[in-house]
Short mmCIF file of C-alpha atoms in Angstrom, two decimals:
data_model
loop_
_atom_site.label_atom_id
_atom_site.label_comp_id
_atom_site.label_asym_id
_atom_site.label_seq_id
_atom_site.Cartn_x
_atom_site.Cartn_y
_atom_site.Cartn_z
CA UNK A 1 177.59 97.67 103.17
CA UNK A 2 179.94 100.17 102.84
CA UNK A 3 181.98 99.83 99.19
CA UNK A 4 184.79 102.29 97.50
CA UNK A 5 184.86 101.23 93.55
CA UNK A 6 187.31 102.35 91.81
CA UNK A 7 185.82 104.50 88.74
CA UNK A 8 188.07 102.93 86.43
CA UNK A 9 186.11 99.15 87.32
CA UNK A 10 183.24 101.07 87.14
CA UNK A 11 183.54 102.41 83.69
CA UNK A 12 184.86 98.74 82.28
CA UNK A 13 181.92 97.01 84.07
CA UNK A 14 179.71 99.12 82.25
CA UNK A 15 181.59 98.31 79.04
CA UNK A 16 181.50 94.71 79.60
CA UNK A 17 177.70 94.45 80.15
CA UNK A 18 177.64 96.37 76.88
CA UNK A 19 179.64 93.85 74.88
CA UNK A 20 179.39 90.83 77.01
CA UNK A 21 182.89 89.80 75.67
CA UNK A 22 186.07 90.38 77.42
CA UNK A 23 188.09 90.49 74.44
CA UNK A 24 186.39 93.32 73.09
CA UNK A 25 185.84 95.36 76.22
CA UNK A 26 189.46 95.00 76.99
CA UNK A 27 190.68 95.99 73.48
CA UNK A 28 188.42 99.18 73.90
CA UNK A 29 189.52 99.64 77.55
CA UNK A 30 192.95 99.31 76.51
CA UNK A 31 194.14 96.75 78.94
CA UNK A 32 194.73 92.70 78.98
CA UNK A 33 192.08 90.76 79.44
CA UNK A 34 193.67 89.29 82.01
CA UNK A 35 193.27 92.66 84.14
CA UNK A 36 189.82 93.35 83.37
CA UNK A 37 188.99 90.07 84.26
CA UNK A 38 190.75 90.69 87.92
CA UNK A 39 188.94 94.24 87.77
CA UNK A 40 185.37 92.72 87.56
CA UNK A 41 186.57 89.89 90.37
CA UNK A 42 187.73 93.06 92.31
CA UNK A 43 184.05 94.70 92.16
CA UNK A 44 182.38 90.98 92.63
CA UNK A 45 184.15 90.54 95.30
CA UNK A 46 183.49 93.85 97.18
CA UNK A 47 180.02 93.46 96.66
CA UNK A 48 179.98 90.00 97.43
CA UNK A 49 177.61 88.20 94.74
CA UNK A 50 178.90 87.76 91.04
CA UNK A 51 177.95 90.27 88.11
CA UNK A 52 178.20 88.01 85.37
CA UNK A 53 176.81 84.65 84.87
CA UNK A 54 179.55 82.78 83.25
CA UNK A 55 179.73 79.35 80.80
CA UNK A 56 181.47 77.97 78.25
CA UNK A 57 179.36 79.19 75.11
CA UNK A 58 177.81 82.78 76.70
CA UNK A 59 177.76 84.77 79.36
CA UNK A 60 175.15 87.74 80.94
CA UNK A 61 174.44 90.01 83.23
CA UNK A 62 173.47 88.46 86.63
CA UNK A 63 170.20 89.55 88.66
CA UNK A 64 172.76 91.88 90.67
CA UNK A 65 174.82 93.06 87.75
CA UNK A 66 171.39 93.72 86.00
CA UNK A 67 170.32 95.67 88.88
CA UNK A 68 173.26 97.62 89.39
CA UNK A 69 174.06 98.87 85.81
CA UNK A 70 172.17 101.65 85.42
CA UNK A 71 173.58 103.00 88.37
CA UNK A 72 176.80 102.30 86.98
CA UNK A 73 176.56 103.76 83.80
CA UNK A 74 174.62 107.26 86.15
CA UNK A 75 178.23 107.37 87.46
CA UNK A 76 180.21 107.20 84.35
CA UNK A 77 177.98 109.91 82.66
CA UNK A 78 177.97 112.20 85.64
CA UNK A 79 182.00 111.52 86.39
CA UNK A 80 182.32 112.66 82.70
CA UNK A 81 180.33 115.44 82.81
CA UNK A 82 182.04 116.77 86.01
CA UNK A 83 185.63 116.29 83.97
CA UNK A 84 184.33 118.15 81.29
CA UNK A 85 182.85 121.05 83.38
CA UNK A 86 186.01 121.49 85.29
CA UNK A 87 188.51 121.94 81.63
CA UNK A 88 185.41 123.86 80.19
CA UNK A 89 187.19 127.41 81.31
CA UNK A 90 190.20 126.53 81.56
CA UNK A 91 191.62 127.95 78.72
CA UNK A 92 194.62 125.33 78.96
CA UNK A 93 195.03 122.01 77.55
CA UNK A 94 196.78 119.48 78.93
CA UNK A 95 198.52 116.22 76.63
CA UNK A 96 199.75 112.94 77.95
CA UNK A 97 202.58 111.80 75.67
CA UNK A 98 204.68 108.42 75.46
CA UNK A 99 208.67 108.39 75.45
CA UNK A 100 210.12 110.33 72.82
CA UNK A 101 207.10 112.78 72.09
CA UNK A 102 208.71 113.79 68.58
CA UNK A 103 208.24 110.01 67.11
CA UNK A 104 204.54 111.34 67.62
CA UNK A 105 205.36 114.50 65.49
CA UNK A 106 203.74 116.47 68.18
CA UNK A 107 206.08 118.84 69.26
CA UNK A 108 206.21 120.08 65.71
CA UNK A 109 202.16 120.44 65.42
CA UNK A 110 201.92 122.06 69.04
CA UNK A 111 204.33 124.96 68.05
CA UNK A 112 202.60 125.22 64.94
CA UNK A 113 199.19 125.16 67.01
CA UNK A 114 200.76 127.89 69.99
CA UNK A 115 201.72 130.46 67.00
CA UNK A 116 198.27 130.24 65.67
CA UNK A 117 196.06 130.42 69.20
CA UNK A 118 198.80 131.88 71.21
CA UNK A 119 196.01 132.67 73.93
CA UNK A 120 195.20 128.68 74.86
CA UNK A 121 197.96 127.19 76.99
CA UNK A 122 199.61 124.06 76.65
CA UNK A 123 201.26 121.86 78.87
CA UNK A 124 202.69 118.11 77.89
CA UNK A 125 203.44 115.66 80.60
CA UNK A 126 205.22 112.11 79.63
CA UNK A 127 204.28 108.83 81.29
CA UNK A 128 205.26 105.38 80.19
CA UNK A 129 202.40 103.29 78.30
CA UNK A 130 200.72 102.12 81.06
CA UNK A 131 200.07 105.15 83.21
CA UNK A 132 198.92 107.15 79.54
CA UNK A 133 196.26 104.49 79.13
CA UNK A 134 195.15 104.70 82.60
CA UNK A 135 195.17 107.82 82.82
CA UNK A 136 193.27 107.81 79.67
CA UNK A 137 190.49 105.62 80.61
CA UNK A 138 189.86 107.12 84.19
CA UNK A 139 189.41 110.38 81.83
CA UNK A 140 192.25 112.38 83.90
CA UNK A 141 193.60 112.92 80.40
CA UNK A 142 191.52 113.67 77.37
CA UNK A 143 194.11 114.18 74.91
CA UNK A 144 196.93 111.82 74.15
CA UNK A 145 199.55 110.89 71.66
CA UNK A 146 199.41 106.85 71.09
CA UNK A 147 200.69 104.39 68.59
CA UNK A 148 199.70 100.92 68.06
CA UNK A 149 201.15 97.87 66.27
CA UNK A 150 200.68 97.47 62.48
CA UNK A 151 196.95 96.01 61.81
CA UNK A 152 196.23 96.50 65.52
CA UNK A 153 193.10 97.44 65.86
CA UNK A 154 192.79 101.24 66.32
CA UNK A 155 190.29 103.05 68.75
CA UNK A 156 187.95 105.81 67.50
CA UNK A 157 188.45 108.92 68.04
CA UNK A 158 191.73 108.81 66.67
CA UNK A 159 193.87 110.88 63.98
CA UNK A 160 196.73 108.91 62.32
CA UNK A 161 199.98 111.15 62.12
CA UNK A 162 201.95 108.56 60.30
CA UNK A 163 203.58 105.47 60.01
CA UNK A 164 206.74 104.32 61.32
CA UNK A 165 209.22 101.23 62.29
CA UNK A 166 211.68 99.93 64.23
CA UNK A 167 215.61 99.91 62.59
CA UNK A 168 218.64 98.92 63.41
CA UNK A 169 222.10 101.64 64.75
CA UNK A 170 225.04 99.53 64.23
CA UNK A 171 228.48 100.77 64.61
CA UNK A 172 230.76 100.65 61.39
CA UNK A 173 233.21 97.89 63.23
CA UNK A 174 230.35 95.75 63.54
CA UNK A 175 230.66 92.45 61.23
CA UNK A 176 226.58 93.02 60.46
CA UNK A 177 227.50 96.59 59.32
CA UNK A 178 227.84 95.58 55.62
CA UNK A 179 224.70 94.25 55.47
CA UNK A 180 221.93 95.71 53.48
CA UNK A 181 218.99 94.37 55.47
CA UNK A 182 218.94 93.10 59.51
CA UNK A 183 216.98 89.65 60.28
CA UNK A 184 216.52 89.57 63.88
CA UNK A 185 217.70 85.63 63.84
CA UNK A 186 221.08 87.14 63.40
CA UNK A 187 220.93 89.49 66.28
CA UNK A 188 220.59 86.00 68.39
CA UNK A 189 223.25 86.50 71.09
CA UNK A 190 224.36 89.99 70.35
CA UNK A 191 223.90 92.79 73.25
CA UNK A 192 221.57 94.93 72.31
CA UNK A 193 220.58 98.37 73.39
CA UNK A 194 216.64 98.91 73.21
CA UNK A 195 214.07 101.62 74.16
CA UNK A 196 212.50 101.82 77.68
CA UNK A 197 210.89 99.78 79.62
CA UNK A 198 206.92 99.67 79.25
CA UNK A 199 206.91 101.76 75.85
CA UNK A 200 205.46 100.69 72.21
CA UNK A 201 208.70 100.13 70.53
CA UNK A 202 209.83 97.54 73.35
CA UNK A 203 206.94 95.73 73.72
CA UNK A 204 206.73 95.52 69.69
CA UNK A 205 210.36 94.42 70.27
CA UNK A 206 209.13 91.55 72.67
CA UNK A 207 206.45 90.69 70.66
CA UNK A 208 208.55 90.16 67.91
CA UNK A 209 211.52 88.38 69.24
CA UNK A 210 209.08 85.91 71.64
CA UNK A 211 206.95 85.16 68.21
CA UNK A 212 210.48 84.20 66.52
CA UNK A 213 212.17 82.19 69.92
CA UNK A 214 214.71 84.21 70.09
CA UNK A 215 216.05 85.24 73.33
CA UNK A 216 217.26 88.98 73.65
CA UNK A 217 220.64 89.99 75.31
CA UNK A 218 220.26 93.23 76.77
CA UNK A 219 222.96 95.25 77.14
CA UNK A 220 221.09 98.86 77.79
CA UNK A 221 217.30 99.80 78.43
CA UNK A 222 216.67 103.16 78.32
CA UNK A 223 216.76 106.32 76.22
CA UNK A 224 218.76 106.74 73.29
CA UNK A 225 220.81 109.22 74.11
CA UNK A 226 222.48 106.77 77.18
CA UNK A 227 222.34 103.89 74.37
CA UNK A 228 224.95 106.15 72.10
CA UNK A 229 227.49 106.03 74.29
CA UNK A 230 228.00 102.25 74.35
CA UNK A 231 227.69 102.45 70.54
CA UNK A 232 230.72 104.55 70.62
CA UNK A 233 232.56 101.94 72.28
CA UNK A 234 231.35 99.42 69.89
CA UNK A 235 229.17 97.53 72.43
CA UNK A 236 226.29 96.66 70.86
CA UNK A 237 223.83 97.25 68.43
CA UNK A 238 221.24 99.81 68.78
CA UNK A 239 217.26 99.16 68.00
CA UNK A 240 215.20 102.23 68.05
CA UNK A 241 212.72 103.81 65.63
CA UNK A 242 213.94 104.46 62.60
CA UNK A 243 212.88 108.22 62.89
CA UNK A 244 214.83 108.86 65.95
CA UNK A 245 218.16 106.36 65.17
CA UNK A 246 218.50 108.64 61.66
CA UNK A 247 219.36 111.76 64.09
CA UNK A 248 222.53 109.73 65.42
CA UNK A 249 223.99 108.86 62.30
CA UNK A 250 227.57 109.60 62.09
CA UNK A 251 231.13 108.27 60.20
CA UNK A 252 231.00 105.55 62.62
CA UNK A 253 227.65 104.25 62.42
CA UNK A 254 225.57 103.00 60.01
CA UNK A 255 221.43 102.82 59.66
CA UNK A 256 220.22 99.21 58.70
CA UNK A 257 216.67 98.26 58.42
CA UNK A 258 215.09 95.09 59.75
CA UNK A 259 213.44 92.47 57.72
CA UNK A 260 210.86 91.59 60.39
CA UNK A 261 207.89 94.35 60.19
CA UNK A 262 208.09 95.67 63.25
CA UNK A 263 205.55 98.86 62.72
CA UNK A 264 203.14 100.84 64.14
CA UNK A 265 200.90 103.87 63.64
CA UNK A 266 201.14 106.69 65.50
CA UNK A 267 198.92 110.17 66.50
CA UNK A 268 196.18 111.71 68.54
CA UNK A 269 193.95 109.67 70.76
CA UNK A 270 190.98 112.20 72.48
CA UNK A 271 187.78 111.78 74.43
CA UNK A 272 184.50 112.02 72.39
CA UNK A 273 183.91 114.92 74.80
CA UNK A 274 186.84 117.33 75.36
CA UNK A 275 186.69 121.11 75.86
CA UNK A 276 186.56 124.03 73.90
CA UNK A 277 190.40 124.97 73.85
CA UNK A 278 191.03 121.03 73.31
CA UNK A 279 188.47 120.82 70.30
CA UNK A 280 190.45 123.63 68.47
CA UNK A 281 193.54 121.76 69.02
CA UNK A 282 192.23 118.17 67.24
CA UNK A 283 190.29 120.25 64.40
CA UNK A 284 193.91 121.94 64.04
CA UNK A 285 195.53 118.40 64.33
CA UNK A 286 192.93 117.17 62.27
CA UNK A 287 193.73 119.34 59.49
CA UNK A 288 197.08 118.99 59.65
CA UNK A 289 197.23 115.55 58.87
CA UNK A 290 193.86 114.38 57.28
CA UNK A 291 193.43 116.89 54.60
CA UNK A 292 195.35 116.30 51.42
CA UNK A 293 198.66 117.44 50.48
CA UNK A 294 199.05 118.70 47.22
#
């Protein structure tokens, strides 16, 4: 029988038989458990007997999926090994970002980083959430900036840059502009001008306004520089990260925080195994935010 897994299946199949708990292995996968259970389906299907004996207190490996996991995990190891031998003399380093890189402070560290090893190259690419954590998972990317909600559990390895959260840009004209503090309940009904699609701060957003029942009138979805311009014509109200809204302040608009916690923590995500030129670059991320300022 001929098959073609996809790697990806193939690494969360091994993770799975590991756990035997698909809301683990999908938290450390970093996808739904909805999708990893249609991955393992996918790979059951293909191979056409079931890997998992399912039932309403436990589950296990079958006979097949008992069988077939030390193969798996012989792929896994040697598909990491080969990643790792191809960056090993490269000396280049390659960074998956999210929208907005700087919320990340990571533009700052890597000019700090280039000035210091001015011989290792560095090239950033920016994908939405999605294709970062793919991308992340299938090990085509071995260094990544990430952020994740408030008490969210966070993967290891991982070095916290900070802490930030979601605010409010409201023009001056605005009848919520006096206000000291936003609730979202009074943003019920008002166009609104949020982040991208498929990016942390939206689906916090989501999250939020779903948990609350409110409904969300979009007005604009996209970056924040296209969201200014209907702010200047008084068209809506602006939420962005508080970071990032700060560097549009002007006489006409005003900053206003929200009383919901809408967080999240943000830094580096890496590989346990990464090369050379990219272990310099965490122990020099590393530093700069884990060791104490004075």
């Amino acid at each position: 029988m001929k098959t073609a897994m996809d790697l990806a299946y193939i690494r969360e199949f091994v993770a799975l038989a590991s756990s035997l708990s698909f809301s683990e292995t999908a938290e450390q996968m970093h996808i739904s458990q909805s999708a990893l259970s249609r991955h393992i389906q996918a790979l059951e299907k293909e191979l056409g007997e079931p890997l998992f004996i399912r039932s309403t207190r436990k589950m296990a490996l079958s006979d097949l999926g008992t069988r077939l996991l030390p193969f798996a995990e012989d792929i896994t190891k040697s598909a990491e090994q080969a990643e790792q031998l191809l960056s090993q003399d490269r000396n280049s380093i390659l960074i998956g970002t999210a929208h907005n890189p700087h919320l990340y402070l990571i533009t700052d560290s890597i000019i700090r980083f280039c000035s210091e090893y001015p011989d290792i190259h560095i090239r950033m690419i920016e994908k939405d959430l999605d294709e970062l954590q793919k991308d992340f998972l299938e090990h085509r990317l071995s260094l990544v900036t990430m952020g994740f909600r408030s008490g969210e559990k966070i993967p290891a390895p991982f070095i916290q840059a900070g802490i930030s959260r979601i605010a409010a840009l409201v023009p001056r004209q605005h009848f919520l502009a006096d206000r000291k503090v936003i609730s979202i309940h009074s943003l019920s009904g008002i166009p609104l001008i949020i982040p991208p699609e498929n990016s942390l701060l939206t689906e916090n957003l989501l999250d939020c306004f779903e948990r609350e029942g409110i409904s969300m009138r979009i007005i604009y979805q996209g970056s924040t520089q296209g969201g200014i311009r209907f702010l200047k014509f008084h068209m809506g109200i602006m939420l962005a990260d508080e970071k990032e809204a700060g560097q549009y302040l002007a006489d006409d608009l005003v900053l206003l925080p929200i009383a919901e916690d809408i967080s999240y923590v943000f830094g580096l995500e890496y590989q346990s195994r990464v090369s050379v030129p990219e272990q310099k670059f965490v122990s020099f991320i590393r530093h700069l935010f884990e060791t104490p300022r004075t």
